[in-house]
Amino acid sequence: MNRLTDKTALITGAARGLGAQIAECFIAEGANVIINDINITAAQATAERLGGQALACDVSDSASVARMFEELFELTDWLDILVNNAGISGIEGDNTAHERIRRAAQAMADGAPAELDSGITEVTDDQWRRLLGVHMDGTFYCSRSAAGLMKRAGGGNIINMGSIMGTFGRGGGTAYCAAKAGILGFTRALAHELAPHDIRVNAIAPGWIHTDMTDPLAPMHPMLEAQTPLGRMGEPIDIAWAAVYLASDEAKFVTGQTLSPNGGWYMSQ
Ligand SMILES: NC(=O)c1ccc[n+]([C@@H]2O[C@H](COP(=O)([O-])OP(=O)(O)OC[C@H]3O[C@@H](n4cnc5c(N)ncnc54)[C@H](O)[C@@H]3O)[C@@H](O)[C@H]2O)c1
């Protein structure tokens, strides 16, 4: 309790899922939380439920991010913590995805190689750009604006949402994996750059977590649980505690690191 008293945090993509759970834990730890989402109605509902404030923007749009940071100053004088959490899987709105996933799950259960998504020859320019736009451009635009504020304030904390897919990789998910790998590299470079300003930059690389994003993968859940040494998929709270730790003074000697709560599905280093 009280690990984040009087801290102001902006969490992107926080209307639901991991972002909403991080917001809830930050508020419980005493933080003033601003909930960003591309879906402002959902962000407002979450902010009302948790006791935070809501700001709309599409993080992949530079002008939209700049406007959000202007609006931020109507809510608060400073920013201590930025969590770059907004993300997409790439199959949103793809009506054929469920059937492909069901077939892939069956193939994997039968021991055959299978793809989570359509392979690289079928990835369109728009799909590639959208994945990298939301994850990588969004992380860059928000970090750039936040870093300016934090430098002037003499300190701060940035947490970027990576994934085990940023190091493990997965066929059928080249754009998602490239984006998440990029975020991990970006995290290390920015941590070096901002350390002299007492701004820590770290990443979280979740394993398979139950959220709306992974709901369409339900046919694969039993297999993923079986592959996970701890025997289950994660819950959003498993990720939120990692965010609380990285945001708190308990992690004051931690920067440039990737913390990966994943139940042992992927073991690194
Ligand atoms: N769930 C998992 O298993 C898992 C695993 C590893 C990494 N992640 C990452 O964690 C983050 C959160 O994932 P989740 O499972 O909570 O997903 P989710 O789909 O439940 O929530 C994502 C939120 O981001 C918002 N969003 C999407 N595009 C946006 C944009 N352009 N601008 C602002 N907001 C936007 C959505 O509206 C939604 O509220 C993502 O970056 C995701 O890639 C999730």
Coordinates of N, CA and C and ligand atoms in Angstrom, one line a residue, residues 12-20 36-39 42-43 55-61 84-89 92 130 133-135 138 161-165 176 180 183 204-215 217 233-234 236 239, ligand 1:
T12 N -1.8 4.2 -21.2 CA -2.5 4.1 -22.5 C -3.2 2.8 -22.6
G13 N -4.3 2.8 -23.4 CA -5.1 1.6 -23.7 C -5.6 1.0 -22.4
A14 N -6.0 1.9 -21.5 CA -6.4 1.4 -20.1 C -7.9 1.3 -19.9
A15 N -8.7 1.3 -20.9 CA -10.1 1.1 -20.7 C -10.5 -0.3 -20.2
R16 N -9.6 -1.2 -20.6 CA -9.9 -2.6 -20.2 C -8.6 -3.4 -20.1
G17 N -8.7 -4.7 -19.8 CA -7.6 -5.6 -19.9 C -6.4 -5.2 -18.9
L18 N -5.2 -5.4 -19.4 CA -4.0 -5.2 -18.5 C -3.9 -3.7 -18.1
G19 N -4.2 -2.8 -19.0 CA -4.2 -1.4 -18.6 C -5.1 -1.0 -17.5
A20 N -6.4 -1.5 -17.6 CA -7.4 -1.2 -16.5 C -6.9 -1.8 -15.2
N36 N -6.0 6.5 -20.6 CA -6.1 6.9 -22.0 C -6.7 5.7 -22.7
D37 N -7.5 5.9 -23.8 CA -7.9 4.9 -24.7 C -8.4 5.5 -26.0
I38 N -8.3 4.7 -27.0 CA -8.9 5.2 -28.3 C -10.4 5.2 -28.2
N39 N -10.9 4.4 -27.3 CA -12.4 4.3 -27.1 C -12.7 5.1 -25.8
A42 N -15.5 3.9 -23.3 CA -15.0 2.8 -22.4 C -14.0 3.4 -21.4
A43 N -13.1 4.3 -21.8 CA -12.2 4.9 -20.9 C -12.9 5.7 -19.8
L55 N -8.7 10.3 -20.8 CA -8.3 11.1 -22.0 C -8.3 10.2 -23.2
A56 N -9.0 10.7 -24.3 CA -9.0 10.0 -25.5 C -7.8 10.3 -26.4
C57 N -7.3 9.3 -27.1 CA -6.4 9.5 -28.2 C -6.0 8.2 -28.9
D58 N -5.7 8.3 -30.1 CA -5.2 7.1 -30.8 C -3.7 7.3 -30.8
V59 N -3.0 6.4 -30.0 CA -1.6 6.6 -29.8 C -0.7 6.5 -31.0
S60 N -1.3 5.9 -32.1 CA -0.5 5.7 -33.3 C -0.5 7.0 -34.1
D61 N -1.2 8.0 -33.7 CA -1.4 9.3 -34.4 C -0.6 10.4 -33.7
N84 N 3.1 2.7 -21.4 CA 2.8 2.5 -22.8 C 2.2 1.1 -23.0
N85 N 0.9 1.0 -22.8 CA 0.3 -0.3 -22.7 C -0.6 -0.5 -24.0
A86 N -1.1 0.5 -24.6 CA -2.1 0.3 -25.7 C -1.5 -0.7 -26.7
G87 N -2.4 -1.6 -27.2 CA -1.9 -2.5 -28.2 C -3.1 -3.2 -28.9
I88 N -2.8 -3.8 -30.0 CA -3.8 -4.6 -30.7 C -3.1 -6.0 -31.1
S89 N -3.9 -7.0 -31.3 CA -3.4 -8.3 -31.7 C -3.2 -8.3 -33.2
E92 N -8.3 -8.0 -34.7 CA -9.5 -7.3 -34.4 C -10.4 -7.1 -35.7
R130 N -0.4 -0.9 -39.3 CA -1.2 -0.7 -38.2 C -0.6 -1.3 -36.9
G133 N 2.3 0.7 -36.1 CA 1.8 2.1 -35.7 C 1.3 2.2 -34.3
V134 N 0.5 1.2 -33.9 CA -0.1 1.3 -32.5 C 1.0 1.0 -31.5
H135 N 1.8 -0.1 -31.7 CA 2.7 -0.5 -30.7 C 4.0 0.4 -30.7
G138 N 3.2 4.4 -31.3 CA 2.5 4.9 -30.1 C 3.5 5.0 -28.9
M161 N 5.0 -1.8 -22.6 CA 4.4 -3.2 -22.6 C 5.0 -3.9 -23.8
G162 N 5.9 -4.9 -23.5 CA 6.4 -5.8 -24.6 C 5.5 -7.0 -24.6
S163 N 6.2 -8.1 -24.8 CA 5.5 -9.5 -24.8 C 6.6 -10.5 -24.9
I164 N 6.3 -11.7 -24.5 CA 7.2 -12.8 -24.8 C 7.4 -13.0 -26.3
M165 N 6.4 -12.5 -27.1 CA 6.6 -12.6 -28.5 C 7.7 -11.7 -29.1
Y176 N 3.4 -8.4 -35.2 CA 3.3 -8.3 -33.7 C 4.6 -8.5 -33.1
K180 N 6.9 -5.9 -30.9 CA 7.2 -6.1 -29.5 C 8.7 -6.2 -29.3
I183 N 10.0 -2.7 -29.3 CA 9.7 -2.0 -28.0 C 10.8 -2.3 -27.0
I204 N 7.7 -4.6 -19.6 CA 7.1 -5.8 -19.1 C 6.8 -6.7 -20.3
A205 N 7.2 -7.9 -20.2 CA 6.9 -8.8 -21.4 C 6.0 -10.0 -20.9
P206 N 4.6 -9.7 -20.9 CA 3.7 -10.7 -20.3 C 3.7 -12.0 -21.2
G207 N 3.4 -13.1 -20.5 CA 3.1 -14.3 -21.2 C 1.7 -14.3 -21.7
W208 N 1.0 -15.5 -21.7 CA -0.4 -15.6 -22.1 C -1.3 -15.2 -21.0
I209 N -2.0 -14.1 -21.1 CA -2.9 -13.6 -20.1 C -4.3 -13.5 -20.5
H210 N -5.2 -13.9 -19.6 CA -6.7 -13.8 -20.0 C -7.1 -12.4 -20.1
T211 N -7.4 -11.9 -21.3 CA -8.0 -10.6 -21.5 C -8.9 -10.7 -22.8
D212 N -9.5 -9.6 -23.1 CA -10.3 -9.6 -24.4 C -9.4 -9.9 -25.6
M213 N -8.1 -9.5 -25.5 CA -7.2 -9.7 -26.6 C -7.0 -11.2 -26.8
T214 N -6.9 -12.0 -25.8 CA -6.7 -13.4 -26.0 C -7.9 -14.3 -26.0
D215 N -9.1 -13.7 -25.7 CA -10.3 -14.4 -25.8 C -10.5 -15.2 -27.1
L217 N -8.5 -16.6 -28.8 CA -7.6 -17.8 -28.8 C -8.1 -18.9 -27.9
M233 N -2.8 -20.0 -17.6 CA -2.6 -18.7 -18.2 C -2.6 -17.7 -17.1
G234 N -2.0 -16.5 -17.3 CA -1.9 -15.5 -16.3 C -3.2 -14.7 -16.2
P236 N -4.7 -10.6 -15.4 CA -4.2 -9.2 -15.5 C -3.4 -8.8 -14.2
I239 N 0.3 -9.2 -14.1 CA 1.0 -8.1 -14.8 C 1.0 -6.8 -14.1
Ligands
LIG1 N1 -3.2 -10.4 -23.1 C1 -2.0 -11.0 -23.3 O1 -1.8 -12.2 -23.2 C2 -0.8 -10.1 -23.6 C3 0.4 -10.7 -23.7 C4 1.6 -9.9 -24.0 C5 1.4 -8.6 -24.2 N2 0.2 -8.0 -24.2 C6 0.2 -6.6 -24.5 O2 -0.4 -5.9 -23.4 C7 -1.1 -4.8 -23.8 C8 -2.6 -4.8 -23.4 O3 -3.2 -5.9 -23.9 P1 -4.6 -6.5 -23.4 O4 -4.5 -8.0 -23.4 O5 -5.0 -5.8 -22.2 O6 -5.5 -6.0 -24.6 P2 -7.0 -5.5 -24.7 O7 -7.4 -5.7 -26.1 O8 -7.8 -6.1 -23.7 O9 -6.9 -3.9 -24.3 C9 -6.2 -3.1 -25.2 C10 -6.7 -1.7 -25.0 O10 -5.9 -0.8 -25.9 C11 -6.8 0.1 -26.5 N3 -6.2 0.5 -27.8 C12 -6.1 -0.2 -28.9 N4 -5.5 0.6 -29.8 C13 -5.3 1.8 -29.3 C14 -4.8 3.0 -29.8 N5 -4.3 3.1 -31.1 N6 -4.7 4.1 -29.0 C15 -5.2 4.0 -27.7 N7 -5.7 2.8 -27.2 C16 -5.8 1.8 -28.0 C17 -8.1 -0.8 -26.8 O11 -9.2 0.1 -27.0 C18 -8.2 -1.5 -25.5 O12 -8.9 -0.9 -24.5 C19 -0.9 -4.7 -25.3 O13 0.2 -3.9 -25.7 C20 -0.7 -6.2 -25.7 O14 0.1 -6.3 -26.9 C21 -0.9 -8.7 -23.9

